[in-house]
Short mmCIF file of C-alpha atoms in Angstrom, two decimals:
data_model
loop_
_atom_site.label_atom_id
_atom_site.label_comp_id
_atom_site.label_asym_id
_atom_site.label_seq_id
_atom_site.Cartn_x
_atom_site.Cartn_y
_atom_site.Cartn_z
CA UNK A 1297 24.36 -10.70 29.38
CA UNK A 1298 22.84 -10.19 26.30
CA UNK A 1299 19.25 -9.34 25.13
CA UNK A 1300 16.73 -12.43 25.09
CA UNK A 1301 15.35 -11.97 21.64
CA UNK A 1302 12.36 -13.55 19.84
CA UNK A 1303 12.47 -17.58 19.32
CA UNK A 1304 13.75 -19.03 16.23
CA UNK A 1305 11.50 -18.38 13.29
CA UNK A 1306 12.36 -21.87 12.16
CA UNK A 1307 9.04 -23.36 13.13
CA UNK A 1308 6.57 -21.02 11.61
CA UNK A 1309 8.12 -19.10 9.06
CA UNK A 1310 9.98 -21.64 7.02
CA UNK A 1311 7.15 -23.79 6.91
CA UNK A 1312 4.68 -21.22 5.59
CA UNK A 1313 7.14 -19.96 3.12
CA UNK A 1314 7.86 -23.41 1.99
CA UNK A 1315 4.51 -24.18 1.40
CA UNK A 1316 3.28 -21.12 -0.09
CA UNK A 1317 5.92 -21.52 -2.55
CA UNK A 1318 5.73 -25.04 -3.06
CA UNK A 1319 1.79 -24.77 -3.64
CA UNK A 1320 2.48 -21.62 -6.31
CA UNK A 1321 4.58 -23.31 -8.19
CA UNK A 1322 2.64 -25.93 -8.71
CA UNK A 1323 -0.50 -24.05 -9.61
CA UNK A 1324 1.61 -22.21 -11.98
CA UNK A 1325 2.63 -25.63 -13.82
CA UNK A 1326 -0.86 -26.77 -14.35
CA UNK A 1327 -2.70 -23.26 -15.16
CA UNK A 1328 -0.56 -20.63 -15.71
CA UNK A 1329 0.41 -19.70 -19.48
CA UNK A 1330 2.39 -16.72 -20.91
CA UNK A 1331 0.62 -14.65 -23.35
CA UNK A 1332 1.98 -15.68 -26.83
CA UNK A 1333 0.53 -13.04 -28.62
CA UNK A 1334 3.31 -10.20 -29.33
CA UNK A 1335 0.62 -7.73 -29.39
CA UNK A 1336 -2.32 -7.00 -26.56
CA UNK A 1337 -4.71 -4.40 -26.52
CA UNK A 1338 -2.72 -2.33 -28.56
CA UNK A 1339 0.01 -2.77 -26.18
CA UNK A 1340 3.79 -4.06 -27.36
CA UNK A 1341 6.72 -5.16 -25.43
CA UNK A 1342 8.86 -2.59 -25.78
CA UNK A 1343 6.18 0.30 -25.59
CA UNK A 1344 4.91 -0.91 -21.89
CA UNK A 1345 8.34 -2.57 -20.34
CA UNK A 1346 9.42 0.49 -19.06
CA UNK A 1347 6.12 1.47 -17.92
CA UNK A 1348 6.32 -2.08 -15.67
CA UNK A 1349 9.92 -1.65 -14.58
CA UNK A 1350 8.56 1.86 -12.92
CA UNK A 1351 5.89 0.44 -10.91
CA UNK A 1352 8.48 -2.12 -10.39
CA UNK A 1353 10.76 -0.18 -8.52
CA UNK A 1354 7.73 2.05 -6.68
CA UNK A 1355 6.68 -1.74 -4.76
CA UNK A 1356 10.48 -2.50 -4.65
CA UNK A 1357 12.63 0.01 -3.86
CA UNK A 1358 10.29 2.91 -3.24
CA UNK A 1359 8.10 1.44 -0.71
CA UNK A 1360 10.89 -0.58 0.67
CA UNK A 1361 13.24 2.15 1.69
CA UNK A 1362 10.54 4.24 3.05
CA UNK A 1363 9.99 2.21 5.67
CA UNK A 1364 13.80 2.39 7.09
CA UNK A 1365 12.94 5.52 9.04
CA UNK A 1366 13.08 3.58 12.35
CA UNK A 1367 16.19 3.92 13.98
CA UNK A 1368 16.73 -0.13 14.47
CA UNK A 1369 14.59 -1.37 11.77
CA UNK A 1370 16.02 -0.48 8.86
CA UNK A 1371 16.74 -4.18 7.65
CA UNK A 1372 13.40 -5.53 8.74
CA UNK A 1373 11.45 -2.53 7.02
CA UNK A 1374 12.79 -3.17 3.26
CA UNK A 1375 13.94 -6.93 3.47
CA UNK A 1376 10.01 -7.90 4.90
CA UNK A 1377 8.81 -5.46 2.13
CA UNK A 1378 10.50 -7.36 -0.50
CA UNK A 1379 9.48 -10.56 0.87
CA UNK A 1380 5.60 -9.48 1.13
CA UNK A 1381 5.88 -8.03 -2.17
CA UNK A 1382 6.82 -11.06 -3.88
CA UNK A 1383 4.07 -13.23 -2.28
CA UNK A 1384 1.84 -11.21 -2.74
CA UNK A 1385 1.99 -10.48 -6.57
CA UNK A 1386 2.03 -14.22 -6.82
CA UNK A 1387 -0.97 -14.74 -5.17
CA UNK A 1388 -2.33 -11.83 -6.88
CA UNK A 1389 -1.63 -13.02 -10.59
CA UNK A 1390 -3.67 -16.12 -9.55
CA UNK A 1391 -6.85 -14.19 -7.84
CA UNK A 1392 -7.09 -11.94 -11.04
CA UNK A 1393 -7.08 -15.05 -12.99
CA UNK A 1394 -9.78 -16.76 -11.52
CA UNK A 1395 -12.26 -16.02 -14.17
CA UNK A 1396 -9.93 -16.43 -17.14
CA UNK A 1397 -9.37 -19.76 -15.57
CA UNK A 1398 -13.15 -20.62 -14.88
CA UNK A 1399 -13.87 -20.05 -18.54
CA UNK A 1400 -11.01 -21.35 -20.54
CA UNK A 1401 -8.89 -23.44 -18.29
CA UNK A 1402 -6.09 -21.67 -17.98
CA UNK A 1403 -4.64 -18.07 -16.56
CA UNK A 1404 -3.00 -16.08 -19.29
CA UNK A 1405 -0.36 -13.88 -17.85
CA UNK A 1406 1.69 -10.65 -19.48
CA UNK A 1407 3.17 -7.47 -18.51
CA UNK A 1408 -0.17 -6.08 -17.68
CA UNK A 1409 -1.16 -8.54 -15.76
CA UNK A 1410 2.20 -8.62 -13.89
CA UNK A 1411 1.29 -4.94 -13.31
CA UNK A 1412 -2.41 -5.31 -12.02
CA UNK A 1413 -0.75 -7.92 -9.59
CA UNK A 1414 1.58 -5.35 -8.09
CA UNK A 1415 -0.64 -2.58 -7.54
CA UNK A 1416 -2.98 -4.79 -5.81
CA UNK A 1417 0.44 -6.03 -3.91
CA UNK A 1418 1.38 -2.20 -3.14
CA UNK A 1419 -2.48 -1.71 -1.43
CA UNK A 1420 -0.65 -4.62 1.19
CA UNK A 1421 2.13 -2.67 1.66
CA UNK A 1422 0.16 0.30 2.93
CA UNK A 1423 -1.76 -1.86 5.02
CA UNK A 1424 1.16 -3.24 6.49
CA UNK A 1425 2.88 0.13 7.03
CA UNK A 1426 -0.06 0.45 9.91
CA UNK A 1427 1.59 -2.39 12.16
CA UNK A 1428 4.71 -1.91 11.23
CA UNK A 1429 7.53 -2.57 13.78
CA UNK A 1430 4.89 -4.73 16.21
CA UNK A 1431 4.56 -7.73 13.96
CA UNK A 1432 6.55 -10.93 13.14
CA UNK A 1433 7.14 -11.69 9.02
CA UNK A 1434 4.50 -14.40 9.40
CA UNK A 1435 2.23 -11.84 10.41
CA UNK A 1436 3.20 -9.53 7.49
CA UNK A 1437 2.93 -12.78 4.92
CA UNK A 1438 -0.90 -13.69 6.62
CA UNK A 1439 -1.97 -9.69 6.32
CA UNK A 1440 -0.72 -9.52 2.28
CA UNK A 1441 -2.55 -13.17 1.55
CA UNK A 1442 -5.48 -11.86 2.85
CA UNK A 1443 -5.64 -7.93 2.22
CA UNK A 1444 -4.67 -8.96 -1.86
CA UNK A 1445 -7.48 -11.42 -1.26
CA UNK A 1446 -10.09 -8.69 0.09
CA UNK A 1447 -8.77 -6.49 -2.33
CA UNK A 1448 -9.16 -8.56 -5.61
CA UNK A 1449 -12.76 -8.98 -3.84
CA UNK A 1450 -13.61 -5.21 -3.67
CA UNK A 1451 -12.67 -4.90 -7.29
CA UNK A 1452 -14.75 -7.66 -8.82
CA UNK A 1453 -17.76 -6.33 -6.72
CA UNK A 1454 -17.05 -2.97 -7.99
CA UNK A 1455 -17.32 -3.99 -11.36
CA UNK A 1456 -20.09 -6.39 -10.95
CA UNK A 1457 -22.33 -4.72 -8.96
CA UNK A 1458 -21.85 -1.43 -10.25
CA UNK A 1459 -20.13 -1.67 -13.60
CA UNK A 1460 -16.99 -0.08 -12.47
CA UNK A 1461 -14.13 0.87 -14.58
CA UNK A 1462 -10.78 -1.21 -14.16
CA UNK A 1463 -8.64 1.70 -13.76
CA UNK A 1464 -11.10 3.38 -11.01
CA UNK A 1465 -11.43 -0.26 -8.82
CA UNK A 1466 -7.68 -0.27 -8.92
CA UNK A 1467 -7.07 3.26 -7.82
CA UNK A 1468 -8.75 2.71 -4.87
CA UNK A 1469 -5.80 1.05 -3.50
CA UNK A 1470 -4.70 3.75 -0.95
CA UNK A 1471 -8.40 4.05 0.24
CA UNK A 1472 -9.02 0.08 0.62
CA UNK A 1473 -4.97 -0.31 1.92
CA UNK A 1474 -5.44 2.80 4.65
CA UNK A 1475 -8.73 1.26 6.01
CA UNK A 1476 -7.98 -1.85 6.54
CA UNK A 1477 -4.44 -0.87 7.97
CA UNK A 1478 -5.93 1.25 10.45
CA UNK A 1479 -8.93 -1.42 11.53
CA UNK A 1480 -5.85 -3.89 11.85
CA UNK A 1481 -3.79 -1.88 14.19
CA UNK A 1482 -7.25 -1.29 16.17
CA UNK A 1483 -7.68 -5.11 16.96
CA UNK A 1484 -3.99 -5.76 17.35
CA UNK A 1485 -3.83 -2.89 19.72
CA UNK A 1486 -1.11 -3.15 22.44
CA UNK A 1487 -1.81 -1.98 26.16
CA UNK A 1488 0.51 0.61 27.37
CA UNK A 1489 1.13 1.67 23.65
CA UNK A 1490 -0.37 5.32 24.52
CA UNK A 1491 3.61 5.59 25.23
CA UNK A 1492 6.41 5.61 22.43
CA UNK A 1493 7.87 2.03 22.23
CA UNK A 1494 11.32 2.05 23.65
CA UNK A 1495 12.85 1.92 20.19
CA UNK A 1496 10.11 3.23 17.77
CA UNK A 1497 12.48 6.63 16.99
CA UNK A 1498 14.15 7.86 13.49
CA UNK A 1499 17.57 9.15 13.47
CA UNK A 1500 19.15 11.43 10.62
CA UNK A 1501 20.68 8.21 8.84
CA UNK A 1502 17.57 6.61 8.89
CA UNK A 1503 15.34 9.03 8.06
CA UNK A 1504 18.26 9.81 4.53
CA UNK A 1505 17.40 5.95 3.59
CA UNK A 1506 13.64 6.75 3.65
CA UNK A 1507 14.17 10.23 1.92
CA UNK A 1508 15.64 7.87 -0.43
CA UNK A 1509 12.44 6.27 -1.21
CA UNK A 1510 10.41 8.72 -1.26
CA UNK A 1511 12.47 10.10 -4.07
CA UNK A 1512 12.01 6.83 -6.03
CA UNK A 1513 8.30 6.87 -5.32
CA UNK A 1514 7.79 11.02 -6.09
CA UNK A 1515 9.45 10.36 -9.75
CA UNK A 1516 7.96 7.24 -11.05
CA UNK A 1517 4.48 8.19 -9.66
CA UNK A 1518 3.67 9.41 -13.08
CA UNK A 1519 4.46 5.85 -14.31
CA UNK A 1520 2.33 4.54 -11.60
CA UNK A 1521 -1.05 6.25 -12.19
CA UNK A 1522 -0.91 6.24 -16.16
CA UNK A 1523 0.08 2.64 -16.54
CA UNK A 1524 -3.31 1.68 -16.89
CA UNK A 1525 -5.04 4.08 -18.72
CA UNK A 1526 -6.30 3.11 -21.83
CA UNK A 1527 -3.94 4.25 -24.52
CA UNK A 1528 -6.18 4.06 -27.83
CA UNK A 1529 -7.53 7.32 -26.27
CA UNK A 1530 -4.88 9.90 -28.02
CA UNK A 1531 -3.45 12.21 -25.34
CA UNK A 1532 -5.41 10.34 -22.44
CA UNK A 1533 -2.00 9.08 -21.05
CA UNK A 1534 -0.22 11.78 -21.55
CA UNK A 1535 -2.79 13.90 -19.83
CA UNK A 1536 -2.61 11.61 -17.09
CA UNK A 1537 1.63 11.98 -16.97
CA UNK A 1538 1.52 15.73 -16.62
CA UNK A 1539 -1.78 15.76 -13.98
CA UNK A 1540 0.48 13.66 -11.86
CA UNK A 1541 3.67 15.56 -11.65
CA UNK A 1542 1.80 18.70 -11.65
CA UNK A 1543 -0.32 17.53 -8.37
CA UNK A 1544 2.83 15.80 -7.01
CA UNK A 1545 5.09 19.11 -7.33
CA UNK A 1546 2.20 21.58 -5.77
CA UNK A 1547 1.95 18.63 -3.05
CA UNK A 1548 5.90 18.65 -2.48
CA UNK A 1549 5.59 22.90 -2.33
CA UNK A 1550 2.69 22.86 0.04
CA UNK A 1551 3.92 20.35 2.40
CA UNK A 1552 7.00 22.32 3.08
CA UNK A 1553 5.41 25.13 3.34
CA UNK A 1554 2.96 23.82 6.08
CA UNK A 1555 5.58 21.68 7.88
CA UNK A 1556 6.83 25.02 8.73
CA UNK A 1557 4.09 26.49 9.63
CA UNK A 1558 2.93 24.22 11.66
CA UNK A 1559 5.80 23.56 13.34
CA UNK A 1560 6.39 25.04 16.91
CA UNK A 1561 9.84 25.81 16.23
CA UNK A 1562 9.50 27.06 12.47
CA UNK A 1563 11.82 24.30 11.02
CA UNK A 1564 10.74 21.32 8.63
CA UNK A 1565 9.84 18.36 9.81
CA UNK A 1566 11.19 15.71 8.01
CA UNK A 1567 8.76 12.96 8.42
CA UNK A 1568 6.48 15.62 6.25
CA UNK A 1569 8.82 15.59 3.67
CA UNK A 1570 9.21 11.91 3.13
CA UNK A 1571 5.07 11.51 3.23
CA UNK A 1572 2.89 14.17 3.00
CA UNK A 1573 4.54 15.36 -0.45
CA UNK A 1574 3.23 12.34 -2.02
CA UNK A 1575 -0.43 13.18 -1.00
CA UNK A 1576 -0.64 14.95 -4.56
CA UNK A 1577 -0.07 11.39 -6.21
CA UNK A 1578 -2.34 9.96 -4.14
CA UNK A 1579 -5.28 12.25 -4.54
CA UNK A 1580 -5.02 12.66 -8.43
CA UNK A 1581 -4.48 8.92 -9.16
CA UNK A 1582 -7.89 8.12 -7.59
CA UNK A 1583 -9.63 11.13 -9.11
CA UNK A 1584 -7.80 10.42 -12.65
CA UNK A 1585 -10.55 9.81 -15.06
CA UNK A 1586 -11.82 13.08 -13.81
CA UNK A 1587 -9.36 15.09 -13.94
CA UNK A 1588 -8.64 17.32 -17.46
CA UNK A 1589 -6.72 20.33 -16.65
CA UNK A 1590 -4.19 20.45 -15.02
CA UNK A 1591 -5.47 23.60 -12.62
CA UNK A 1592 -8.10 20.83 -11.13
CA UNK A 1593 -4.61 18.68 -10.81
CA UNK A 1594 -2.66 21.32 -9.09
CA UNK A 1595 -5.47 22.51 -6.96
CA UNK A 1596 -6.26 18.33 -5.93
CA UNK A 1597 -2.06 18.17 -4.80
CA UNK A 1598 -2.39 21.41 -2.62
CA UNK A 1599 -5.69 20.70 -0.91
CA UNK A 1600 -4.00 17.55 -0.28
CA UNK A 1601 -0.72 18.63 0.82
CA UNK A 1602 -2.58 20.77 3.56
CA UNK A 1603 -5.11 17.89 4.62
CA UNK A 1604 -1.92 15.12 4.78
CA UNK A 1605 0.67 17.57 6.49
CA UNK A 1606 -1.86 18.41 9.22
CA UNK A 1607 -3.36 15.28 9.83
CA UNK A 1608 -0.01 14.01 10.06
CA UNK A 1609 0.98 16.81 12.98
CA UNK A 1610 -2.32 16.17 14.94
CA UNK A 1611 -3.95 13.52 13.89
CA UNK A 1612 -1.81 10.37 14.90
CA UNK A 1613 -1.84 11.51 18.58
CA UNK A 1614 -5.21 11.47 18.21
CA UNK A 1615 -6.45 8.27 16.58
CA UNK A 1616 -3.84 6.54 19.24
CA UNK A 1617 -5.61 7.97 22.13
CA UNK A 1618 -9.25 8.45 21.29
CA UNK A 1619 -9.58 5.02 19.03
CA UNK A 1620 -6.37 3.08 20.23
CA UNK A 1621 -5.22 2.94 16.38
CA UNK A 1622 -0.99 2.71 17.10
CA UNK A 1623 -0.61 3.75 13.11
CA UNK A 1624 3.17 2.99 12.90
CA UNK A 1625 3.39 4.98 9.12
CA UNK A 1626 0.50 7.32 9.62
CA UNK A 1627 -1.20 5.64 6.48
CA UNK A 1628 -4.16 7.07 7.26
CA UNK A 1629 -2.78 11.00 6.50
CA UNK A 1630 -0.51 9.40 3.61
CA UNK A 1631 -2.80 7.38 1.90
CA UNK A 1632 -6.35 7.34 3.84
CA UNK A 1633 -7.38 10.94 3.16
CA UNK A 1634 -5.65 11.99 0.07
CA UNK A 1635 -7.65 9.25 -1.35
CA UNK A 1636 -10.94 10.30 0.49
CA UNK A 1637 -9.87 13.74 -0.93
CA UNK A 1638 -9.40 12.44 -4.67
CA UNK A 1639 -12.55 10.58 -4.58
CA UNK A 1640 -14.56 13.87 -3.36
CA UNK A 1641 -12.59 15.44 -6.43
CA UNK A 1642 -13.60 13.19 -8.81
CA UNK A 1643 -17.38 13.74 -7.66
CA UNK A 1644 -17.34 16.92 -7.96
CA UNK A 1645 -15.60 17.63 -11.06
CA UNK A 1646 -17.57 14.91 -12.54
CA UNK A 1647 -20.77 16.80 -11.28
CA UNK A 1648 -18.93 20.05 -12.52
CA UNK A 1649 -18.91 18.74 -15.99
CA UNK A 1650 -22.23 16.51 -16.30
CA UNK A 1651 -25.26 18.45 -14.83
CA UNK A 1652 -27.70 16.36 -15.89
CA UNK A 1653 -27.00 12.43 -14.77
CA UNK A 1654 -25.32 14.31 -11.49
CA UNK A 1655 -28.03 12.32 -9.11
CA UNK A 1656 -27.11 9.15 -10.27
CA UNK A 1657 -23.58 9.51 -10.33
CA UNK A 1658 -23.53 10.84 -7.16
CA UNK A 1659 -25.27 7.81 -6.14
CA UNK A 1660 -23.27 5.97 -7.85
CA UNK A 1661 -19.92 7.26 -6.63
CA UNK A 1662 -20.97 7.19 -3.21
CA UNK A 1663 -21.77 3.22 -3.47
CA UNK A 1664 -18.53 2.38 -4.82
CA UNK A 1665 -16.38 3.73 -1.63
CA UNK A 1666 -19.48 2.53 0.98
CA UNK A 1667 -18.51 -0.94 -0.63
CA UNK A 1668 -14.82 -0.65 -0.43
CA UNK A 1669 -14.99 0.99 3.12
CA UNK A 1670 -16.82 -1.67 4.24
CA UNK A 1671 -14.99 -4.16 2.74
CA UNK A 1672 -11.63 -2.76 3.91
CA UNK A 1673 -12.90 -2.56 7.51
CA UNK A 1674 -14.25 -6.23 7.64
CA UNK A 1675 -11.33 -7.77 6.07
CA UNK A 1676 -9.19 -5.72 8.31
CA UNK A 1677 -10.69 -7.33 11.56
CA UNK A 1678 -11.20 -10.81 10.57
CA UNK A 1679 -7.70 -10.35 9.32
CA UNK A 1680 -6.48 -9.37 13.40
CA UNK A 1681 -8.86 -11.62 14.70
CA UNK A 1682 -6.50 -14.59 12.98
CA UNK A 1683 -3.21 -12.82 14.04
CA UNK A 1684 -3.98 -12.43 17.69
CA UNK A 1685 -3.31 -16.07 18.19
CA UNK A 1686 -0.56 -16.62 20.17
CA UNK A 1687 0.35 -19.64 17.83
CA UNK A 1688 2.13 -16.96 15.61
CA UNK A 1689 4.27 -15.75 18.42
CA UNK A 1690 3.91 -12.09 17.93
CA UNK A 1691 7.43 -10.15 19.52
CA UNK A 1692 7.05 -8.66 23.00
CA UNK A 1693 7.20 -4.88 23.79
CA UNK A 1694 10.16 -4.83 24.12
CA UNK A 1695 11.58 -6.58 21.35
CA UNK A 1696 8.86 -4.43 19.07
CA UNK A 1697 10.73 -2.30 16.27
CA UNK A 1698 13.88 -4.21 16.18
CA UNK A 1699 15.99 -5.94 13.58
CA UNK A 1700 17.84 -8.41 15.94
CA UNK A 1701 14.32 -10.19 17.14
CA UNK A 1702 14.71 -11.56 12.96
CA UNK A 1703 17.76 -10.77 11.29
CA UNK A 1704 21.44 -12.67 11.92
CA UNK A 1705 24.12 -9.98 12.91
CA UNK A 1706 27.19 -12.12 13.51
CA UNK A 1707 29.13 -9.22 14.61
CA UNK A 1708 26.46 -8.40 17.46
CA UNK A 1709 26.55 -11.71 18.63
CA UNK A 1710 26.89 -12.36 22.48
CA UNK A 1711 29.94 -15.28 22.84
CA UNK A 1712 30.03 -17.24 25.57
#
């Protein structure tokens, strides 16, 4: 007889999705315009399409194929991605629009804003890579509403409160994403989870598909952290281009080289490859504004490299058994501390270079991530304390980590 396999989704999924869309749509009609003017902020069509269709593909294709690792959840880990993603930059465009809205009525929306709205999607994604596997797409769609939400949040306090750039509030994606991940896999925590789920394992096949997107993500990171820098500046995005790679390529050296050496048998591991060579990205993308030459870019991908690859070795292990945090993706060593790291960076080089308002930068600085800490880690838990009603039907053990509790495989099916 065949596995028993989660109930239909019929009765909670459709529903939402229905009236998610239904409700967008219609706020779209009423408020939503398209920016007529063929020039914005010195920025044209042509110049920043490609620019969009990068970051595009990062939230699509990049982030979507890197979470195919698991053995039997390859569909579920880039088809719910895709899904989330969409939401969520919907619901985005409209949060980012509030004020535009408040003062003249209507939500003007362009490339740039389309933009904004999917980096402030991709900060879900990392949050989501955290429960990967034990959650239901309802779950995922609830978590992206309400992480873009707490997101959106962070920024406008950032810049309120303490007169925050725009690029810097949005960089802090991977800082804001990790937390709240990882305080969300603490309240959902399963009992008995100190042991490997039954399928939560990575085969070579799967782990070529997520090698796949890490690819995609390691090239148009460049894209990624430059899109938003201010262009009037000559040579401010270019310098922000080459600080990338350069901090992405040291990262991609060093992770192999620790891999190895950490490894008991010598050989690379290639979980390390597919992560912990993005940590470079990571670290300099928060740290951007600071950063000026590229030997501060370099030596921000290689301190990174070292921090991910070994947190990603021993940490894990360790944040399952001492805080009972079951971090499907290890977000925390891809995205938690290279961004801790690229926001000490940008403290100190900024301290480097300004000796005399150092105090009250410092100050500063360290105000901006106490907010979006804190903010991260109480989203995160009123965020679990909604999913951990049953009424959502979250998927037994033993059904955790598998495509056939969601997905139609016709060929699989048992006849009677």
């Amino acid at each position: 007889m065949g596995p028993q396999y989660a109930p239909s989704l019929r009765s909670r999924l459709t529903p939402l999705l229905l009236f998610l869309q239904i409700g967008f749509i219609a706020i779209y009609a009423f408020y939503i315009e398209i920016e007529s003017n063929v020039k914005v902020d010195g920025i044209t069509f042509s110049s920043f399409y490609p620019e969009f269709q990068d970051v595009n593909v990062m939230v699509i294709v990049g982030f979507g194929f890197l979470g195919t690792f698991l053995v039997r959840y390859g569909f579920s880990g880039s088809g719910f991605n895709l899904l989330v993603a969409v939401i969520a930059t919907q619901w985005a465009i409209i949060l980012n629009g509030i004020e535009s809205w408040y003062h003249r009525g209507k939500i003007p929306i362009n490339l740039r804003s389309l933009v904004v709205a999917e980096m402030c999607t991709a900060s879900a994604l990392i949050s989501i890579g955290a429960v990967m596997g034990k959650t239901n797409p309802v779950h995922l769609i609830l978590i992206a509403l309400l992480e873009v939400s707490g997101f959106v949040l962070n920024e406008w306090l950032l810049q309120t409160l303490l007169k925050v750039q725009p690029l810097n509030g949005i960089m802090l994606l991977h800082i804001f994403g990790a937390f709240f991940g990882l305080m969300l896999t603490w309240v959902l925590h399963r009992k008995g989870s100190e042991q490997r789920f039954e399928k939560e394992k990575f085969d070579s096949k799967t782990g070529l598909f997520s090698t796949l997107g890490t690819v995609f993500l390691w090239m148009f990171w460049p894209s990624f952290n430059s899109v938003l820098v201010d262009n009037r500046t000559p040579g401010t995005k270019l310098a922000a281009i080459c600080s990338t790679y350069l901090a992405l390529a040291v990262s991609a050296v060093t992770a192999a080289a620790v891999s190895v050496l950490s490894s008991p048998k010598g050989k690379l591991h290639p979980i390390h490859m597919q992560s912990c060579m993005l940590a470079g990205g990571v670290a300099v993308g928060v740290s951007m504004s600071a950063v000026h030459q590229p030997w501060e870019a370099m030596t921000i991908g290689f301190t990174a490299a070292v921090v991910s690859t070994i947190g990603f070795r021993y940490l894990k292990i360790h944040m399952l058994f001492a805080f009972q945090c079951h971090d499907t993706c290890a977000i925390l060593s891809t995205h938690g501390l290279p961004g801790l790291l690229g926001w000490l960076a940008h403290l100190l080089i900024q301290i480097k270079d300004d000796h005399t308002t150092a105090i009250r930068f410092a100050v500063f600085h360290i105000y901006t991530l106490l907010i979006t800490i804190t903010l991260s880690l109480s989203m995160g838990i009123i965020t679990g304390v909604i999913l951990k009603w049953k009424f959502w039907r979250p998927p037994q053990d033993k059904k955790c980590f598998d495509d056939q509790a969601f997905w139609e495989f016709p060929h699989q099916a048992v006849r009677k």
